[in-house]
Amino acid sequence: MLDRLFKPRAIAVIGASNNPLSIGYIVIENLRNHDFKGPIYPINPKADEILGLPVYKSVVDVPGDVDLVNISIKNVLVPKVLEECGRKGVKFAIVHTAGFKEVGEEGRRLEREIVDIAHRHGMRIYGPNSQGIQNSDPEVSVYANFTFVPMTQGNLSLVAQSGGVGEVFKLHLHEVGMGIRMYSSFGNEADVRMNEIIDFYGQDEGTRAILVHIETLSDTKEFLDIASRTTKRKPILALKTGRTPEGAVAVSSHTGTLVEQDTISDAVFDKAGVLRMPTQDELVQTGIAFSSQPAPAGPNVALITNTGGPAIIAVDELMAGGLKLARLSDQTKETLRKSLHPEAIVSNPVDVVATATPEHYGITVETLLADPNVDSLFINFVTAPFVDLDGIAQRIAEAGQSATKPILCVVMTIEKWAGLIRRIRSSGIPVYAYPETAARVLIAMTRYGRYRGRAYSEPPVAAADRARAAAILSAAQPGFMSQSDLFALLQAYGIECAPGRPVAGSADLAKAAQELGFPVALKIDAQDVVHKTEAGALRLGIKNEEELDKAFRELQEKFASKQSATLVQKMMPAGKEVIVGFKRDPQAGPLIMFGLGGIFVELMRDAAFKLAPLCREEALEMIQGIKAYPLLAGFRGDRGADIEALVDILIRVSNLACDNPGIQEMDLNPVFAYPAGRKSVVVDARARIR
Amino acid sequence: MLDRLFKPRAIAVIGASNNPLSIGYIVIENLRNHDFKGPIYPINPKADEILGLPVYKSVVDVPGDVDLVNISIKNVLVPKVLEECGRKGVKFAIVHTAGFKEVGEEGRRLEREIVDIAHRHGMRIYGPNSQGIQNSDPEVSVYANFTFVPMTQGNLSLVAQSGGVGEVFKLHLHEVGMGIRMYSSFGNEADVRMNEIIDFYGQDEGTRAILVHIETLSDTKEFLDIASRTTKRKPILALKTGRTPEGAVAVSSHTGTLVEQDTISDAVFDKAGVLRMPTQDELVQTGIAFSSQPAPAGPNVALITNTGGPAIIAVDELMAGGLKLARLSDQTKETLRKSLHPEAIVSNPVDVVATATPEHYGITVETLLADPNVDSLFINFVTAPFVDLDGIAQRIAEAGQSATKPILCVVMTIEKWAGLIRRIRSSGIPVYAYPETAARVLIAMTRYGRYRGRAYSEPPVAAADRARAAAILSAAQPGFMSQSDLFALLQAYGIECAPGRPVAGSADLAKAAQELGFPVALKIDAQDVVHKTEAGALRLGIKNEEELDKAFRELQEKFASKQSATLVQKMMPAGKEVIVGFKRDPQAGPLIMFGLGGIFVELMRDAAFKLAPLCREEALEMIQGIKAYPLLAGFRGDRGADIEALVDILIRVSNLACDNPGIQEMDLNPVFAYPAGRKSVVVDARARIR
């Protein structure tokens, strides 16, 4: 537990200094300026007094107990002082000092050494190369960090992998008078990890929402567990940076080439119910709303405006984000018609017009909030210089105090009326400068409501002959599996494959064809022939023995140099071609893919991804989530495909992927999907095992 | 010309009042507070003095000449005072008063009446239902507007269809100390139109960039002409709102259903080189940059940062927007390595690290600007509390004063260091709060540079038998053309169509087939059978006379009740199926579409649109602009399609569309595109004429 990190009872600052540009000075100044509740012990062998505090030569000389130390001395000196900290019984050491893992092998060694020392003493390292922590809880009030944004009390807790980004979050919250609960930028993650911090915030009653900046997830599995648990109680807003493709690894099968790191992040966040935010600004603005407003129960928003143009902008943005204009009840309309100016427009958006009075605003807000068709309220307010602005702000603020539905307000004004914004904010209603900003915040809040309301069933355990599957896999060589083995494996998981078998030689051809029945396909089954069509290793629609003989001879000749088998396979009736696959991420596990065959996936990037294990609802979301879904549902009189059969195959592939960690990637391509009542059939497939 | 509107020498305010909440009072107050250079004449039959100015009973009583009047009296009284204004020789009347066209038929009549009166007197109406105009030119300094944002001098000119949106633009410019040149929100556009205002701004030497808010374009053709001319000299940044699909008209052919209003707007802006901005904020922030910075000569950006996280965010955003990280020259790297801290990272982004000195910033900015591989410079600056912040700001500002390449700066700080921002801004370098914002601004600026650098040739005039085309069209009935007529029309424009002809009856079948050669297709050609496949009006791949007879009988039976012809058409060898079409917008003219056939266009929305007339470069951009382009270029060993043949067909369709305004929409679907050296062939087509 991180209690003594975020709630230390006493702090020693090792490397304390009288130089105002040093970290050792700034940390003490921050602790004092923010009125830390415990004693602060500056440690410096060469100084007597720093900022009026007595200085100790070593932490072991400190008279009382010390929970936390902040260390900013030279990297090579850190091990020695850590030994002293350990002897002193220190619980946590924030190491600001850089020059560890990030500078190469020597630093890596030093980093391991300091963690070893700490652990020997039951102490934990925070950092190194870290900013520090903050906790505004008035019982503690700790600012053990060398940054510059003043801390005030609030209920948003922040954790940032980049200290720079963390600082940007803090300064923009500060700018609108929004306090924070806890803050943390943890540097190299040598010991205390981001996941623990998120977990700690999740359990902190004073934290209402968690704002996270991530560059790389270090333990995705753990993140998934912790975040999934946390988002049931409070929202996590995440900014994941480094999303442009760099260093993408070339992999050979279709699923592989598509899966970039960012797709995995998206899948992790989606599975955990974490709101991925596109920009720092949207993260901060959405955090501000969550600080006081509940998530909307549904997508139906009502708007109030006093000018047309900005309302159109809000509607554009809200609709583009999937929200709906609430259908106002007849009673609502009746009340508004009786109460507002005759030129007011009583529909949604409600245009109270520029000359609306405070009473008009009051009754409109109350009436809309009381309408059962309304899930959230969006107020657009341009300060017209010819009305009672204070009165209007007052009425909006009053409504905010008793509301149980979320209210967001846009105030478009200049400095001289900034008091209006403060008045409205004081009631807990967040105020934004632009309709677009407020709209995007409301869209994110609605998404959180939807995440929290997801009714996912348990991922089903598919009936399968797991012993047979294990036997097939243990006999297989690393690299691409033979199609015969792979089809056998798929069949062990109840996945139907096109009938076929290897032929022993030209003499066996006719027999095989007879068993299967014409038309048949002939294909080369070899480890190094992955894309059969491009390699010319595939002959389709062979209608008789003569054609079969010819095709066999040609393939034998063409692939004479390869170690390969030749398969005869029954031609399946044409169906809708889909691709089902997965790629195993070393951290997040199998990422399942679904898309339409042909060029839809490769060129149009029209594919859906989710992390295994899949429940039925997730499988269905994947199928319905691709743009080409209408083709499967039935388009322009076409019968479409059996969707249940596709859900079934996705669930079975998810089981197969979870059960058999040796399979790195798999690509069933194509799978023929047939109209309702008929199972889908795998026609070709590849899988790579390690 | 609008000279006397934006540069009036004397103004009368009709409806002047002593009530501080009235428009007649606020306008006078605004004129006085902003030190209007000419006389202000309040007009009110019942008052003697307003804001210390003598009041006249009527404009005709005013002693001197009056160029401009602001009218805010009751709507029905406007005609009478306009007569007086006319007699007085007033040039422009800003009518603030509402209650005209926007309230229905009676208002529409009144609006026509006031325009008639004005025109009789050689006067022009601005509005009605309008906000007014502003011009900060110190020779005039006119604020003839009832809004509240103070006016300071600048070089951005604004025109907003919505006064509310215009006010939002102004207040956010004001917030960062950015002045404006001219402002205009024109209301109902009864007489003075937005296009004239843009044209006026375009010719104004004091205007460096034009910011526009548009709800509906009233004369698209004129806008295209004016905007195309203007963007060669200065950027136009446009926010087009009302982009969610409402009231979309159901139309019957493929091209039609896809063309929503927003697509037309995009095409208009693209053709005119206007930068469409997605949000008010991006428009304002980009305007700020254009106010002082040149457009980048190319996409290569160099970044300076003092902290990693925000730089990653900037790179993400810049790369996603199509910019490139400049490859720093060896000399640049050498200079920086010698000059910066040893732990600085000398690549792009250049990380000068948090402890960088003013000299480090100075040399880095200079060196990067001097590097010929660098088109623009992006500075990320988090205020570290342990360095000489003032010195750094000073060095950045100095670099800004002499730079000829654009520089954008992000300063991440709090109020107490706001002076740093002012210092940097004073040099003309725009300063942003978030890396994302600055990145998007730079992307937009780079796009403008690309627009201005477009080397488009003249749209070619295709060789065509125009007389024959005119004859075919003049003989055709309104509604869908018969395929026979349409193919003849296409052929007159040199567009190759699959050979075929109508059959007179079953006796004629064999002869037709013989002429064309098997295999053939049989199709019903009827006005009310638009989608032939869905209607079952098409039989493909008929291989012999027996099949042909059977197909003919079946079609005759099925379509017995229709007035239809039956066509025999030669089956063309399979090619890549593409769609070429157009839909005529009543304002913008023919919007040409290009996409891949099948479901690519309908389901995947993978289509390119441009306004006719097309030049060759535009046609090529369309073809290369679809996601499925690799299929045409040659994908995975496939030979692809003859791109020049597709350019040719697009140019010919563009000619056909421009020459024949009677054709409402046309849809060549499919066109078979063949490998290099072979012309594309139209296999099926529809066109609707009025």
mmCIF file of C-alpha atoms in Angstrom, chain B residues 318-602:
data_model
loop_
_atom_site.group_PDB
_atom_site.id
_atom_site.type_symbol
_atom_site.label_atom_id
_atom_site.label_comp_id
_atom_site.label_asym_id
_atom_site.label_seq_id
_atom_site.Cartn_x
_atom_site.Cartn_y
_atom_site.Cartn_z
ATOM 1 C CA LEU B 318 1.831 17.055 -36.478
ATOM 2 C CA MET B 319 2.408 13.651 -38.077
ATOM 3 C CA ALA B 320 -1.288 12.797 -37.962
ATOM 4 C CA GLY B 321 -1.836 16.043 -39.874
ATOM 5 C CA GLY B 322 0.556 15.051 -42.628
ATOM 6 C CA LEU B 323 3.572 17.117 -41.623
ATOM 7 C CA LYS B 324 7.089 15.691 -41.585
ATOM 8 C CA LEU B 325 9.930 15.915 -39.119
ATOM 9 C CA ALA B 326 12.645 17.895 -40.902
ATOM 10 C CA ARG B 327 15.884 15.952 -41.383
ATOM 11 C CA LEU B 328 18.408 18.210 -39.734
ATOM 12 C CA SER B 329 21.561 18.808 -41.722
ATOM 13 C CA ASP B 330 24.859 17.481 -40.371
ATOM 14 C CA GLN B 331 26.004 21.029 -39.856
ATOM 15 C CA THR B 332 22.965 21.808 -37.733
ATOM 16 C CA LYS B 333 23.560 18.737 -35.579
ATOM 17 C CA GLU B 334 27.234 19.541 -35.236
ATOM 18 C CA THR B 335 26.520 23.110 -34.132
ATOM 19 C CA LEU B 336 23.924 22.001 -31.617
ATOM 20 C CA ARG B 337 26.094 19.222 -30.217
ATOM 21 C CA LYS B 338 28.849 21.709 -29.573
ATOM 22 C CA SER B 339 26.532 24.309 -28.059
ATOM 23 C CA LEU B 340 24.020 22.503 -25.870
ATOM 24 C CA HIS B 341 24.220 20.555 -22.601
ATOM 25 C CA PRO B 342 25.825 17.122 -23.081
ATOM 26 C CA GLU B 343 22.546 15.438 -22.083
ATOM 27 C CA ALA B 344 20.592 17.410 -24.720
ATOM 28 C CA ILE B 345 19.161 15.284 -27.532
ATOM 29 C CA VAL B 346 20.314 16.558 -30.890
ATOM 30 C CA SER B 347 17.782 15.076 -33.248
ATOM 31 C CA ASN B 348 14.356 16.333 -34.243
ATOM 32 C CA PRO B 349 12.713 17.186 -31.828
ATOM 33 C CA VAL B 350 15.749 18.873 -30.306
ATOM 34 C CA ASP B 351 15.477 18.356 -26.541
ATOM 35 C CA VAL B 352 17.521 21.173 -25.024
ATOM 36 C CA VAL B 353 16.542 19.714 -21.590
ATOM 37 C CA ALA B 354 14.915 21.498 -18.676
ATOM 38 C CA THR B 355 18.115 23.243 -17.544
ATOM 39 C CA ALA B 356 18.812 24.869 -20.939
ATOM 40 C CA THR B 357 20.070 28.439 -20.790
ATOM 41 C CA PRO B 358 18.871 31.445 -22.822
ATOM 42 C CA GLU B 359 21.981 31.025 -24.991
ATOM 43 C CA HIS B 360 21.001 27.409 -25.700
ATOM 44 C CA TYR B 361 17.594 28.537 -26.883
ATOM 45 C CA GLY B 362 19.045 31.345 -28.931
ATOM 46 C CA ILE B 363 21.533 29.217 -30.813
ATOM 47 C CA THR B 364 19.062 26.391 -31.333
ATOM 48 C CA VAL B 365 16.407 28.663 -32.810
ATOM 49 C CA GLU B 366 18.919 30.369 -35.082
ATOM 50 C CA THR B 367 20.540 27.151 -36.227
ATOM 51 C CA LEU B 368 17.269 25.437 -37.009
ATOM 52 C CA LEU B 369 15.901 28.443 -38.884
ATOM 53 C CA ALA B 370 19.072 28.556 -40.967
ATOM 54 C CA ASP B 371 18.833 24.863 -41.892
ATOM 55 C CA PRO B 372 17.550 24.629 -45.495
ATOM 56 C CA ASN B 373 15.712 21.395 -44.620
ATOM 57 C CA VAL B 374 13.496 23.240 -42.152
ATOM 58 C CA ASP B 375 10.247 24.893 -43.315
ATOM 59 C CA SER B 376 8.800 25.826 -39.915
ATOM 60 C CA LEU B 377 9.791 25.940 -36.268
ATOM 61 C CA PHE B 378 7.773 24.691 -33.296
ATOM 62 C CA ILE B 379 8.967 25.627 -29.798
ATOM 63 C CA ASN B 380 7.707 23.757 -26.721
ATOM 64 C CA PHE B 381 8.573 25.577 -23.518
ATOM 65 C CA VAL B 382 7.540 24.426 -20.051
ATOM 66 C CA THR B 383 8.592 27.007 -17.484
ATOM 67 C CA ALA B 384 11.076 25.197 -15.284
ATOM 68 C CA PRO B 385 11.419 27.175 -12.042
ATOM 69 C CA PHE B 386 15.209 26.742 -11.944
ATOM 70 C CA VAL B 387 16.319 28.606 -15.079
ATOM 71 C CA ASP B 388 16.467 32.183 -16.401
ATOM 72 C CA LEU B 389 12.942 32.287 -17.812
ATOM 73 C CA ASP B 390 13.064 35.951 -18.797
ATOM 74 C CA GLY B 391 16.280 35.405 -20.699
ATOM 75 C CA ILE B 392 14.817 32.476 -22.577
ATOM 76 C CA ALA B 393 11.696 34.419 -23.550
ATOM 77 C CA GLN B 394 13.899 37.287 -24.650
ATOM 78 C CA ARG B 395 16.022 35.068 -26.897
ATOM 79 C CA ILE B 396 12.968 33.448 -28.485
ATOM 80 C CA ALA B 397 11.455 36.885 -29.080
ATOM 81 C CA GLU B 398 14.649 38.178 -30.695
ATOM 82 C CA ALA B 399 14.740 35.247 -33.078
ATOM 83 C CA GLY B 400 11.125 35.918 -33.989
ATOM 84 C CA GLN B 401 11.819 39.461 -35.073
ATOM 85 C CA SER B 402 14.121 38.545 -37.929
ATOM 86 C CA ALA B 403 12.752 35.152 -38.966
ATOM 87 C CA THR B 404 11.453 34.580 -42.466
ATOM 88 C CA LYS B 405 10.095 31.118 -41.681
ATOM 89 C CA PRO B 406 7.051 30.644 -39.474
ATOM 90 C CA ILE B 407 7.650 30.112 -35.750
ATOM 91 C CA LEU B 408 4.985 28.875 -33.335
ATOM 92 C CA CYS B 409 5.551 28.673 -29.623
ATOM 93 C CA VAL B 410 3.843 26.729 -26.834
ATOM 94 C CA VAL B 411 4.401 28.140 -23.366
ATOM 95 C CA MET B 412 3.138 25.960 -20.549
ATOM 96 C CA THR B 413 3.011 28.099 -17.445
ATOM 97 C CA ILE B 414 0.856 29.851 -14.851
ATOM 98 C CA GLU B 415 -0.318 33.450 -14.359
ATOM 99 C CA LYS B 416 2.743 34.595 -12.456
ATOM 100 C CA TRP B 417 4.860 34.093 -15.564
ATOM 101 C CA ALA B 418 2.290 35.476 -18.018
ATOM 102 C CA GLY B 419 4.812 38.216 -18.780
ATOM 103 C CA LEU B 420 6.901 35.648 -20.647
ATOM 104 C CA ILE B 421 4.013 35.037 -23.002
ATOM 105 C CA ARG B 422 3.530 38.743 -23.585
ATOM 106 C CA ARG B 423 7.238 39.149 -24.243
ATOM 107 C CA ILE B 424 7.262 36.420 -26.885
ATOM 108 C CA ARG B 425 4.013 37.603 -28.453
ATOM 109 C CA SER B 426 5.367 41.140 -28.755
ATOM 110 C CA SER B 427 7.846 39.810 -31.316
ATOM 111 C CA GLY B 428 5.005 38.474 -33.466
ATOM 112 C CA ILE B 429 5.485 34.839 -32.491
ATOM 113 C CA PRO B 430 2.094 33.385 -31.607
ATOM 114 C CA VAL B 431 2.014 31.601 -28.255
ATOM 115 C CA TYR B 432 -0.305 28.704 -27.477
ATOM 116 C CA ALA B 433 -1.270 26.935 -24.294
ATOM 117 C CA TYR B 434 -1.231 23.394 -25.671
ATOM 118 C CA PRO B 435 1.074 21.607 -28.126
ATOM 119 C CA GLU B 436 -1.999 20.131 -29.823
ATOM 120 C CA THR B 437 -3.350 23.598 -30.599
ATOM 121 C CA ALA B 438 -0.099 24.870 -32.060
ATOM 122 C CA ALA B 439 0.294 21.677 -34.079
ATOM 123 C CA ARG B 440 -3.137 22.026 -35.634
ATOM 124 C CA VAL B 441 -2.446 25.657 -36.449
ATOM 125 C CA LEU B 442 0.792 24.726 -38.188
ATOM 126 C CA ILE B 443 -0.974 21.976 -40.118
ATOM 127 C CA ALA B 444 -3.551 24.499 -41.360
ATOM 128 C CA MET B 445 -0.833 26.995 -42.283
ATOM 129 C CA THR B 446 1.014 24.328 -44.221
ATOM 130 C CA ARG B 447 -2.205 23.447 -46.006
ATOM 131 C CA TYR B 448 -2.564 27.072 -47.075
ATOM 132 C CA GLY B 449 0.993 27.032 -48.388
ATOM 133 C CA ARG B 450 0.082 23.957 -50.420
ATOM 134 C CA TYR B 451 -3.116 25.549 -51.728
ATOM 135 C CA ARG B 452 -1.246 28.630 -52.822
ATOM 136 C CA GLY B 453 1.398 26.511 -54.495
ATOM 137 C CA ARG B 454 -1.047 24.403 -56.488
ATOM 138 C CA ALA B 455 -0.061 24.346 -60.113
ATOM 139 C CA TYR B 456 -3.353 23.605 -61.796
ATOM 140 C CA SER B 457 -3.542 23.655 -65.564
ATOM 141 C CA GLU B 458 -6.536 25.022 -67.479
ATOM 142 C CA PRO B 459 -9.492 22.611 -67.442
ATOM 143 C CA PRO B 460 -9.232 20.962 -70.878
ATOM 144 C CA VAL B 461 -12.003 21.291 -73.446
ATOM 145 C CA ALA B 462 -12.698 17.732 -74.575
ATOM 146 C CA ALA B 463 -13.220 17.025 -78.245
ATOM 147 C CA ALA B 464 -16.927 16.182 -78.538
ATOM 148 C CA ASP B 465 -19.782 16.190 -81.001
ATOM 149 C CA ARG B 466 -21.695 18.838 -79.081
ATOM 150 C CA ALA B 467 -24.355 19.304 -81.741
ATOM 151 C CA ARG B 468 -25.268 15.647 -81.558
ATOM 152 C CA ALA B 469 -25.317 15.785 -77.746
ATOM 153 C CA ALA B 470 -27.655 18.795 -77.850
ATOM 154 C CA ALA B 471 -29.945 17.019 -80.292
ATOM 155 C CA ILE B 472 -30.157 13.925 -78.096
ATOM 156 C CA LEU B 473 -30.931 15.998 -75.022
ATOM 157 C CA SER B 474 -33.502 18.218 -76.677
ATOM 158 C CA ALA B 475 -35.388 15.141 -77.833
ATOM 159 C CA ALA B 476 -35.302 13.484 -74.396
ATOM 160 C CA GLN B 477 -38.157 13.551 -71.909
ATOM 161 C CA PRO B 478 -37.674 14.874 -68.366
ATOM 162 C CA GLY B 479 -36.759 12.132 -65.897
ATOM 163 C CA PHE B 480 -34.326 9.288 -66.397
ATOM 164 C CA MET B 481 -32.888 8.972 -69.889
ATOM 165 C CA SER B 482 -33.134 5.720 -71.764
ATOM 166 C CA GLN B 483 -29.838 3.884 -71.769
ATOM 167 C CA SER B 484 -29.716 4.037 -75.543
ATOM 168 C CA ASP B 485 -29.924 7.813 -75.511
ATOM 169 C CA LEU B 486 -27.503 8.106 -72.652
ATOM 170 C CA PHE B 487 -24.892 5.867 -74.277
ATOM 171 C CA ALA B 488 -25.244 7.901 -77.455
ATOM 172 C CA LEU B 489 -24.711 11.070 -75.446
ATOM 173 C CA LEU B 490 -21.633 9.638 -73.733
ATOM 174 C CA GLN B 491 -20.239 8.515 -77.071
ATOM 175 C CA ALA B 492 -20.749 12.022 -78.431
ATOM 176 C CA TYR B 493 -18.323 13.090 -75.685
ATOM 177 C CA GLY B 494 -15.830 10.414 -76.647
ATOM 178 C CA ILE B 495 -16.664 8.148 -73.701
ATOM 179 C CA GLU B 496 -16.535 4.506 -74.671
ATOM 180 C CA CYS B 497 -19.610 2.429 -73.822
ATOM 181 C CA ALA B 498 -20.251 -1.307 -74.077
ATOM 182 C CA PRO B 499 -21.708 -2.017 -77.551
ATOM 183 C CA GLY B 500 -25.376 -2.875 -77.578
ATOM 184 C CA ARG B 501 -28.741 -1.990 -79.066
ATOM 185 C CA PRO B 502 -32.451 -2.312 -78.394
ATOM 186 C CA VAL B 503 -34.195 -5.322 -79.845
ATOM 187 C CA ALA B 504 -37.443 -4.876 -81.721
ATOM 188 C CA GLY B 505 -38.880 -8.176 -80.529
ATOM 189 C CA SER B 506 -37.993 -11.838 -80.132
ATOM 190 C CA ALA B 507 -37.429 -12.125 -83.877
ATOM 191 C CA ASP B 508 -34.685 -9.503 -83.698
ATOM 192 C CA LEU B 509 -32.836 -11.209 -80.812
ATOM 193 C CA ALA B 510 -30.638 -13.574 -82.733
ATOM 194 C CA LYS B 511 -29.623 -10.881 -85.160
ATOM 195 C CA ALA B 512 -28.605 -8.491 -82.374
ATOM 196 C CA ALA B 513 -26.622 -11.202 -80.646
ATOM 197 C CA GLN B 514 -24.918 -12.076 -83.895
ATOM 198 C CA GLU B 515 -23.918 -8.461 -84.481
ATOM 199 C CA LEU B 516 -22.458 -8.189 -80.992
ATOM 200 C CA GLY B 517 -21.158 -11.722 -80.447
ATOM 201 C CA PHE B 518 -21.844 -13.893 -77.411
ATOM 202 C CA PRO B 519 -21.676 -13.648 -74.426
ATOM 203 C CA VAL B 520 -24.220 -10.845 -74.092
ATOM 204 C CA ALA B 521 -26.325 -9.237 -71.394
ATOM 205 C CA LEU B 522 -30.010 -8.465 -71.622
ATOM 206 C CA LYS B 523 -31.490 -5.520 -69.767
ATOM 207 C CA ILE B 524 -34.714 -3.620 -69.386
ATOM 208 C CA ASP B 525 -34.362 0.049 -70.321
ATOM 209 C CA ALA B 526 -37.186 1.962 -68.627
ATOM 210 C CA GLN B 527 -37.540 5.317 -66.882
ATOM 211 C CA ASP B 528 -38.870 3.790 -63.689
ATOM 212 C CA VAL B 529 -36.343 0.951 -63.443
ATOM 213 C CA VAL B 530 -33.365 2.788 -62.038
ATOM 214 C CA HIS B 531 -31.510 0.140 -60.064
ATOM 215 C CA LYS B 532 -31.565 -2.710 -62.559
ATOM 216 C CA THR B 533 -29.964 -5.403 -60.423
ATOM 217 C CA GLU B 534 -32.322 -4.949 -57.495
ATOM 218 C CA ALA B 535 -35.299 -4.828 -59.871
ATOM 219 C CA GLY B 536 -34.273 -8.087 -61.556
ATOM 220 C CA ALA B 537 -34.088 -6.242 -64.869
ATOM 221 C CA LEU B 538 -30.700 -7.545 -65.845
ATOM 222 C CA ARG B 539 -29.421 -10.895 -67.159
ATOM 223 C CA LEU B 540 -25.691 -11.266 -67.464
ATOM 224 C CA GLY B 541 -23.376 -13.724 -69.191
ATOM 225 C CA ILE B 542 -25.839 -15.124 -71.744
ATOM 226 C CA LYS B 543 -23.835 -17.610 -73.741
ATOM 227 C CA ASN B 544 -26.100 -18.790 -76.568
ATOM 228 C CA GLU B 545 -29.376 -18.204 -78.374
ATOM 229 C CA GLU B 546 -31.324 -20.598 -76.232
ATOM 230 C CA GLU B 547 -30.375 -18.776 -73.007
ATOM 231 C CA LEU B 548 -31.057 -15.491 -74.739
ATOM 232 C CA ASP B 549 -34.586 -16.524 -75.788
ATOM 233 C CA LYS B 550 -35.366 -17.721 -72.298
ATOM 234 C CA ALA B 551 -34.039 -14.561 -70.640
ATOM 235 C CA PHE B 552 -35.963 -12.387 -73.090
ATOM 236 C CA ARG B 553 -39.266 -14.189 -72.395
ATOM 237 C CA GLU B 554 -38.753 -13.918 -68.650
ATOM 238 C CA LEU B 555 -37.976 -10.220 -68.765
ATOM 239 C CA GLN B 556 -40.905 -9.523 -71.111
ATOM 240 C CA GLU B 557 -43.217 -11.244 -68.700
ATOM 241 C CA LYS B 558 -41.813 -9.601 -65.598
ATOM 242 C CA PHE B 559 -41.878 -6.095 -67.043
ATOM 243 C CA ALA B 560 -45.005 -6.476 -69.188
ATOM 244 C CA SER B 561 -46.714 -3.611 -67.407
ATOM 245 C CA LYS B 562 -43.835 -1.176 -67.912
ATOM 246 C CA GLN B 563 -43.169 1.080 -70.841
ATOM 247 C CA SER B 564 -39.788 -0.298 -71.593
ATOM 248 C CA ALA B 565 -37.345 -1.309 -74.262
ATOM 249 C CA THR B 566 -35.109 -4.351 -74.022
ATOM 250 C CA LEU B 567 -31.418 -4.005 -74.738
ATOM 251 C CA VAL B 568 -28.908 -6.576 -75.832
ATOM 252 C CA GLN B 569 -25.442 -5.566 -74.756
ATOM 253 C CA LYS B 570 -22.095 -7.156 -75.330
ATOM 254 C CA MET B 571 -20.535 -8.574 -72.154
ATOM 255 C CA MET B 572 -17.288 -6.728 -71.627
ATOM 256 C CA PRO B 573 -14.238 -8.484 -70.227
ATOM 257 C CA ALA B 574 -14.135 -8.022 -66.477
ATOM 258 C CA GLY B 575 -12.256 -4.915 -65.363
ATOM 259 C CA LYS B 576 -11.893 -2.954 -62.169
ATOM 260 C CA GLU B 577 -15.332 -1.526 -61.496
ATOM 261 C CA VAL B 578 -15.366 2.193 -60.873
ATOM 262 C CA ILE B 579 -18.136 4.756 -60.630
ATOM 263 C CA VAL B 580 -17.961 8.163 -62.230
ATOM 264 C CA GLY B 581 -20.848 10.506 -61.729
ATOM 265 C CA PHE B 582 -22.022 13.986 -60.989
ATOM 266 C CA LYS B 583 -24.841 15.774 -59.304
ATOM 267 C CA ARG B 584 -25.662 19.338 -60.148
ATOM 268 C CA ASP B 585 -25.919 21.671 -57.203
ATOM 269 C CA PRO B 586 -28.221 24.573 -58.047
ATOM 270 C CA GLN B 587 -25.578 26.972 -56.733
ATOM 271 C CA ALA B 588 -22.190 25.349 -57.127
ATOM 272 C CA GLY B 589 -22.809 23.540 -60.385
ATOM 273 C CA PRO B 590 -21.784 19.967 -61.176
ATOM 274 C CA LEU B 591 -20.080 18.084 -58.360
ATOM 275 C CA ILE B 592 -18.100 15.258 -59.918
ATOM 276 C CA MET B 593 -17.734 11.988 -58.026
ATOM 277 C CA PHE B 594 -15.241 9.190 -58.394
ATOM 278 C CA GLY B 595 -15.097 5.920 -56.509
ATOM 279 C CA LEU B 596 -14.743 2.184 -56.780
ATOM 280 C CA GLY B 597 -17.835 0.247 -57.787
ATOM 281 C CA GLY B 598 -19.692 -2.313 -55.773
ATOM 282 C CA ILE B 599 -20.141 -1.372 -52.174
ATOM 283 C CA PHE B 600 -17.074 0.808 -51.816
ATOM 284 C CA VAL B 601 -18.942 3.971 -52.482
ATOM 285 C CA GLU B 602 -22.248 3.128 -50.909
#
